[in-house]
């Protein structure tokens, strides 16, 4: 076993443009389909991991000791790091989110990507980016993508052990400047986790169509990113998001993450588009609306969303970079 040193790393949140929604293996977090995302600047997690300074695993998130399922998830991830590294000591984990507090945007993607990078170094491992992506995936599927900046594709993979289910960069953060404007419509804690949401999705008669349509959506998004074609990327991103939420409506029990303001934001963005502003909606496992647009249109999109009743605040994000070691 190599001796590790306490390490701090940072990773950014990512927003999926072609969504991951459904697993082929829930223990290993292997996805039923591939997905494509954009990593976002400004919304990130810093994680510090130190092995050997404590008799039991400890985890503090934004200054508060983690409890319950949140703490258990971190301990399971530390167990995985111990299995992979031969490290046997317990660890102290301290994470800090730069996501505005109470914004309903805290993300397991940035958290587990930062933990994978800091934790692997602290445990004495030096992993290349593909192996880091596979490790982050075990904490949270979408974390596989937050290892990289810019536009990222997470491949479904075919292997039963998930060896080939890793993310890779498509276009760096500096290679295509876009904006994602986020409308926060509720800061209440998430009611249904993405894990539970995906389990429900599998009961929906629309789920087989989702899986069989994924390769076409991925090809369309890949081509749009290669061509830096906002209209084409926006159209497929909006389609993927609305299809993902339609699955939930037809699930048993049904699942609807939207609130009234979520629907009003969708209509507002469609009205902007009809008036000539290329802006496209995507929505994850919650009620916030994320709008993809050109940098020059972002102030107009932000002002339009801020004026929708029920929108609590609006954030504008540029593409973000790779996960990195800070100290
Ligand atoms: O990584 P998870 O288990 O939190 O799932 C993420 C699910 C979505 O955010 C809705 C879609 C995605 O691809 O990120």
Coordinates of C-alpha atoms and ligand atoms in Angstrom, one line a residue:
X1 CA 0.0 0.0 0.0
X2 CA 1.3 3.5 -0.9
X3 CA 1.0 6.1 1.8
X4 CA -1.5 8.8 0.9
X5 CA -1.6 12.4 2.1
X6 CA -4.6 14.4 3.1
X7 CA -6.0 15.9 -0.1
X8 CA -8.5 18.6 -1.2
X9 CA -10.1 18.5 -4.6
X10 CA -12.8 20.4 -6.4
X11 CA -15.3 19.3 -9.0
X12 CA -18.2 21.1 -10.7
X13 CA -21.8 20.3 -11.1
X14 CA -22.9 19.1 -14.6
X15 CA -26.2 19.4 -16.4
X16 CA -27.2 16.5 -18.6
X17 CA -28.3 17.5 -22.2
X18 CA -29.1 13.9 -23.1
X19 CA -30.2 12.4 -19.8
X20 CA -29.2 9.4 -17.8
X21 CA -32.5 8.0 -16.4
X22 CA -32.4 4.3 -15.6
X23 CA -29.9 1.7 -14.6
X24 CA -28.8 -1.7 -16.1
X25 CA -27.1 -2.5 -12.7
X26 CA -28.1 -0.5 -9.6
X27 CA -25.3 -1.7 -7.4
X28 CA -22.6 -0.6 -9.8
X29 CA -24.6 2.4 -11.0
X30 CA -24.4 1.2 -14.6
X31 CA -26.7 3.2 -16.9
X32 CA -29.3 1.7 -19.2
X33 CA -28.2 4.3 -21.8
X34 CA -25.4 6.7 -22.5
X35 CA -25.7 10.4 -21.6
X36 CA -24.1 13.8 -22.5
X37 CA -23.6 16.7 -20.2
X38 CA -22.1 20.2 -19.8
X39 CA -20.1 20.9 -16.7
X40 CA -20.9 24.2 -15.1
X41 CA -18.6 26.8 -13.6
X42 CA -19.5 28.4 -10.3
X43 CA -21.5 25.4 -8.9
X44 CA -18.9 23.1 -7.3
X45 CA -18.0 21.0 -4.3
X46 CA -14.6 21.0 -2.5
X47 CA -13.8 17.8 -0.6
X48 CA -11.0 17.2 1.8
X49 CA -10.2 13.6 2.7
X50 CA -7.6 12.4 5.3
X51 CA -7.1 8.8 6.3
X52 CA -5.7 7.8 9.6
X53 CA -6.6 10.7 11.8
X54 CA -9.8 9.2 13.4
X55 CA -11.0 6.0 14.8
X56 CA -14.3 6.1 12.9
X57 CA -15.3 7.5 9.5
X58 CA -16.4 11.1 9.9
X59 CA -18.1 13.3 7.4
X60 CA -19.0 17.0 7.6
X61 CA -21.0 18.7 4.8
X62 CA -21.1 22.5 4.8
X63 CA -20.1 22.7 8.4
X64 CA -22.6 20.2 9.7
X65 CA -21.9 16.5 10.6
X66 CA -23.6 14.2 8.1
X67 CA -26.2 11.7 9.4
X68 CA -28.5 9.0 8.2
X69 CA -28.4 7.9 4.5
X70 CA -26.1 10.9 3.6
X71 CA -23.4 9.7 6.0
X72 CA -23.9 6.0 5.0
X73 CA -23.4 6.8 1.4
X74 CA -20.0 8.5 2.1
X75 CA -18.9 5.6 4.3
X76 CA -19.8 3.1 1.5
X77 CA -17.7 5.2 -0.8
X78 CA -14.8 5.2 1.7
X79 CA -15.1 1.4 1.9
X80 CA -14.8 1.2 -1.8
X81 CA -11.6 3.4 -1.7
X82 CA -10.2 1.1 1.0
X83 CA -11.0 -2.0 -1.1
X84 CA -9.3 -0.5 -4.1
X85 CA -6.2 0.9 -2.3
X86 CA -5.5 -1.5 0.5
X87 CA -5.8 1.4 2.9
X88 CA -7.3 0.2 6.1
X89 CA -7.6 3.4 8.2
X90 CA -10.8 5.3 8.8
X91 CA -11.1 8.8 7.3
X92 CA -12.3 12.3 7.9
X93 CA -14.2 13.9 5.0
X94 CA -15.0 17.6 4.9
X95 CA -17.0 18.9 1.9
X96 CA -18.0 22.4 1.1
X97 CA -20.4 23.4 -1.6
X98 CA -20.1 26.6 -3.5
X99 CA -23.6 26.1 -4.7
X100 CA -25.7 28.9 -3.0
X101 CA -27.1 27.4 0.1
X102 CA -30.7 26.4 0.0
X103 CA -30.8 26.8 -3.8
X104 CA -32.0 23.2 -4.3
X105 CA -29.0 22.6 -6.5
X106 CA -26.7 20.7 -4.2
X107 CA -25.4 18.0 -6.3
X108 CA -24.2 14.4 -5.7
X109 CA -22.3 14.7 -9.1
X110 CA -19.9 17.4 -8.0
X111 CA -19.6 15.8 -4.5
X112 CA -18.7 12.3 -5.6
X113 CA -16.4 13.5 -8.4
X114 CA -14.5 15.7 -5.8
X115 CA -14.5 12.8 -3.3
X116 CA -13.2 10.3 -5.9
X117 CA -10.3 12.6 -6.7
X118 CA -9.4 13.7 -3.2
X119 CA -10.2 10.3 -1.6
X120 CA -8.1 8.3 -4.1
X121 CA -5.1 10.5 -3.6
X122 CA -5.5 10.5 0.1
X123 CA -5.7 6.7 0.0
X124 CA -2.4 6.5 -1.9
X125 CA -3.9 5.8 -5.4
X126 CA -2.9 7.8 -8.5
X127 CA -5.7 7.2 -10.9
X128 CA -5.9 8.3 -14.5
X129 CA -9.1 10.2 -15.5
X130 CA -11.0 7.2 -17.0
X131 CA -10.4 5.2 -13.7
X132 CA -11.4 8.2 -11.7
X133 CA -14.6 8.5 -13.7
X134 CA -15.5 4.9 -13.0
X135 CA -14.8 5.4 -9.3
X136 CA -16.9 8.6 -9.1
X137 CA -19.7 6.7 -10.9
X138 CA -20.0 4.3 -8.0
X139 CA -20.9 7.2 -5.7
X140 CA -23.4 8.7 -8.0
X141 CA -23.9 7.9 -11.7
X142 CA -23.8 11.5 -13.0
X143 CA -20.5 12.1 -11.0
X144 CA -18.7 10.0 -13.7
X145 CA -19.2 13.1 -16.0
X146 CA -18.1 15.7 -13.4
X147 CA -14.5 14.5 -13.6
X148 CA -14.2 16.4 -16.9
X149 CA -15.0 20.0 -17.9
X150 CA -16.9 21.2 -20.9
X151 CA -19.1 18.8 -22.9
X152 CA -18.8 15.2 -21.7
X153 CA -20.2 11.9 -22.8
X154 CA -20.7 9.0 -20.4
X155 CA -20.8 5.8 -22.3
X156 CA -23.2 3.1 -21.3
X157 CA -20.6 0.4 -21.7
X158 CA -21.3 -3.3 -22.3
X159 CA -19.2 -5.1 -19.6
X160 CA -21.0 -6.5 -16.6
X161 CA -18.3 -5.1 -14.3
X162 CA -18.7 -1.6 -15.6
X163 CA -15.1 -1.3 -16.8
X164 CA -16.2 0.4 -20.0
X165 CA -18.9 2.6 -18.4
X166 CA -16.9 5.8 -18.1
X167 CA -17.1 9.4 -19.2
X168 CA -14.9 11.1 -21.7
X169 CA -14.6 14.7 -22.8
X170 CA -16.2 15.8 -26.2
X171 CA -15.2 19.5 -26.2
X172 CA -13.3 21.4 -23.5
X173 CA -14.8 24.2 -21.5
X174 CA -13.0 26.9 -23.5
X175 CA -14.0 25.4 -26.9
X176 CA -17.6 26.5 -27.1
X177 CA -18.9 29.3 -24.9
X178 CA -22.6 28.8 -23.9
X179 CA -24.6 29.7 -20.9
X180 CA -27.0 27.8 -18.7
X181 CA -29.5 30.0 -16.9
X182 CA -31.0 28.3 -13.9
X183 CA -34.4 29.3 -12.6
X184 CA -34.9 28.2 -9.0
X185 CA -38.6 27.6 -8.4
X186 CA -38.3 25.8 -5.0
X187 CA -35.7 25.4 -2.4
X188 CA -37.5 22.6 -0.6
X189 CA -35.5 19.4 -0.2
X190 CA -35.9 16.9 -3.0
X191 CA -39.0 14.7 -2.4
X192 CA -38.0 11.7 -4.6
X193 CA -34.3 10.8 -5.1
X194 CA -33.0 10.1 -8.6
X195 CA -32.4 6.5 -7.5
X196 CA -36.1 6.1 -6.5
X197 CA -37.2 8.1 -9.6
X198 CA -35.3 5.7 -11.9
X199 CA -36.8 2.7 -10.1
X200 CA -40.2 4.1 -10.8
X201 CA -39.3 4.9 -14.4
X202 CA -38.8 1.2 -15.1
X203 CA -42.5 0.6 -14.4
X204 CA -43.5 3.1 -17.1
X205 CA -44.8 1.8 -20.5
X206 CA -42.7 4.6 -22.0
X207 CA -39.5 3.3 -20.6
X208 CA -38.7 0.9 -23.5
X209 CA -39.1 3.7 -26.0
X210 CA -36.7 5.9 -23.9
X211 CA -34.0 3.2 -24.0
X212 CA -34.4 2.4 -27.7
X213 CA -34.4 6.1 -28.6
X214 CA -31.2 7.0 -26.7
X215 CA -28.6 6.2 -29.3
X216 CA -30.3 8.5 -31.8
X217 CA -30.5 11.3 -29.3
X218 CA -26.8 10.8 -28.4
X219 CA -25.7 10.8 -32.1
X220 CA -27.7 14.0 -32.7
X221 CA -26.2 15.7 -29.6
X222 CA -22.7 14.6 -30.5
X223 CA -23.0 16.0 -34.0
X224 CA -24.5 19.3 -32.7
X225 CA -21.6 19.7 -30.3
X226 CA -19.0 18.9 -33.0
X227 CA -20.7 21.5 -35.2
X228 CA -21.2 24.0 -32.3
X229 CA -24.8 24.2 -33.4
X230 CA -26.9 25.7 -30.5
X231 CA -30.2 25.2 -32.3
X232 CA -29.6 21.5 -33.0
X233 CA -28.2 20.8 -29.5
X234 CA -31.0 22.8 -27.8
X235 CA -33.7 20.9 -29.7
X236 CA -32.3 17.4 -28.7
X237 CA -31.6 18.5 -25.1
X238 CA -35.2 19.8 -24.7
X239 CA -36.5 16.6 -26.3
X240 CA -34.5 14.4 -24.0
X241 CA -35.6 16.2 -20.8
X242 CA -39.3 16.3 -21.7
X243 CA -39.2 12.6 -22.6
X244 CA -37.5 11.8 -19.3
X245 CA -40.3 13.6 -17.4
X246 CA -43.0 12.0 -19.5
X247 CA -41.8 8.6 -18.4
X248 CA -42.6 9.6 -14.8
X249 CA -46.1 10.7 -15.6
X250 CA -46.9 7.2 -16.9
X251 CA -45.0 5.4 -14.1
X252 CA -46.7 3.5 -11.2
X253 CA -46.8 5.2 -8.8
X254 CA -46.6 8.3 -11.0
X255 CA -43.8 10.8 -10.6
X256 CA -43.9 14.6 -11.4
X257 CA -40.9 16.7 -10.3
X258 CA -42.5 19.9 -11.7
X259 CA -44.3 22.7 -9.9
X260 CA -46.5 25.3 -11.4
X261 CA -43.6 27.7 -11.8
X262 CA -41.6 25.0 -13.6
X263 CA -44.4 24.8 -16.3
X264 CA -44.6 28.6 -16.5
X265 CA -40.8 28.8 -17.1
X266 CA -41.1 26.3 -19.9
X267 CA -43.8 28.4 -21.6
X268 CA -41.8 31.6 -21.1
X269 CA -38.7 30.0 -22.8
X270 CA -40.9 28.8 -25.7
X271 CA -42.3 32.4 -26.0
X272 CA -38.7 33.8 -26.1
X273 CA -37.9 31.3 -28.8
X274 CA -41.0 32.3 -30.9
X275 CA -39.7 35.9 -30.6
X276 CA -36.3 34.8 -32.0
X277 CA -34.1 34.0 -29.0
X278 CA -32.6 30.5 -29.3
X279 CA -33.1 29.2 -25.7
X280 CA -33.9 25.6 -24.7
X281 CA -35.1 24.0 -21.5
X282 CA -33.8 21.1 -19.6
X283 CA -35.0 19.9 -16.2
X284 CA -33.4 17.3 -13.8
X285 CA -34.9 15.3 -10.9
X286 CA -36.4 18.5 -9.3
X287 CA -38.5 21.6 -10.1
X288 CA -35.7 23.9 -11.3
X289 CA -35.5 24.9 -14.9
X290 CA -32.2 25.2 -16.7
X291 CA -32.0 27.1 -20.0
X292 CA -29.3 26.6 -22.6
X293 CA -28.5 29.8 -24.6
X294 CA -25.8 31.9 -26.1
X295 CA -23.8 34.2 -23.8
X296 CA -25.2 37.3 -25.4
X297 CA -28.8 36.2 -24.8
X298 CA -28.2 35.1 -21.2
X299 CA -29.2 38.5 -19.6
X300 CA -32.5 38.6 -21.6
X301 CA -33.3 34.9 -20.6
X302 CA -32.4 35.6 -17.0
X303 CA -34.6 38.7 -16.8
X304 CA -37.5 36.8 -18.5
X305 CA -37.3 33.9 -16.0
X306 CA -36.9 36.2 -13.0
X307 CA -40.2 37.8 -13.9
X308 CA -42.1 34.4 -13.8
X309 CA -44.2 34.3 -10.6
X310 CA -42.8 31.6 -8.2
X311 CA -39.2 31.9 -9.5
X312 CA -37.1 32.6 -6.3
X313 CA -33.8 33.4 -8.0
X314 CA -31.9 33.0 -11.2
X315 CA -28.2 32.0 -11.7
X316 CA -26.2 32.2 -14.9
X317 CA -23.4 29.6 -15.4
X318 CA -20.6 29.4 -18.0
X319 CA -19.0 26.1 -18.9
X320 CA -16.8 24.7 -16.1
X321 CA -13.4 22.9 -16.1
X322 CA -12.0 19.5 -15.0
X323 CA -12.1 18.3 -11.5
X324 CA -8.8 19.3 -9.9
X325 CA -6.6 18.8 -6.8
X326 CA -6.3 22.0 -4.8
X327 CA -3.9 21.0 -2.0
Ligands
LIG1 O1 -26.4 10.7 -10.6 P1 -27.8 10.6 -10.1 O2 -28.1 9.3 -9.6 O3 -28.1 11.7 -9.2 O4 -28.8 10.8 -11.4 C1 -28.8 12.0 -12.1 C2 -30.1 12.0 -12.9 C3 -30.4 13.3 -13.7 O5 -29.7 14.4 -13.1 C4 -31.9 13.6 -13.7 C5 -30.0 13.1 -15.1 C6 -28.5 13.2 -15.4 O6 -28.1 12.6 -16.5 O7 -27.7 13.8 -14.7

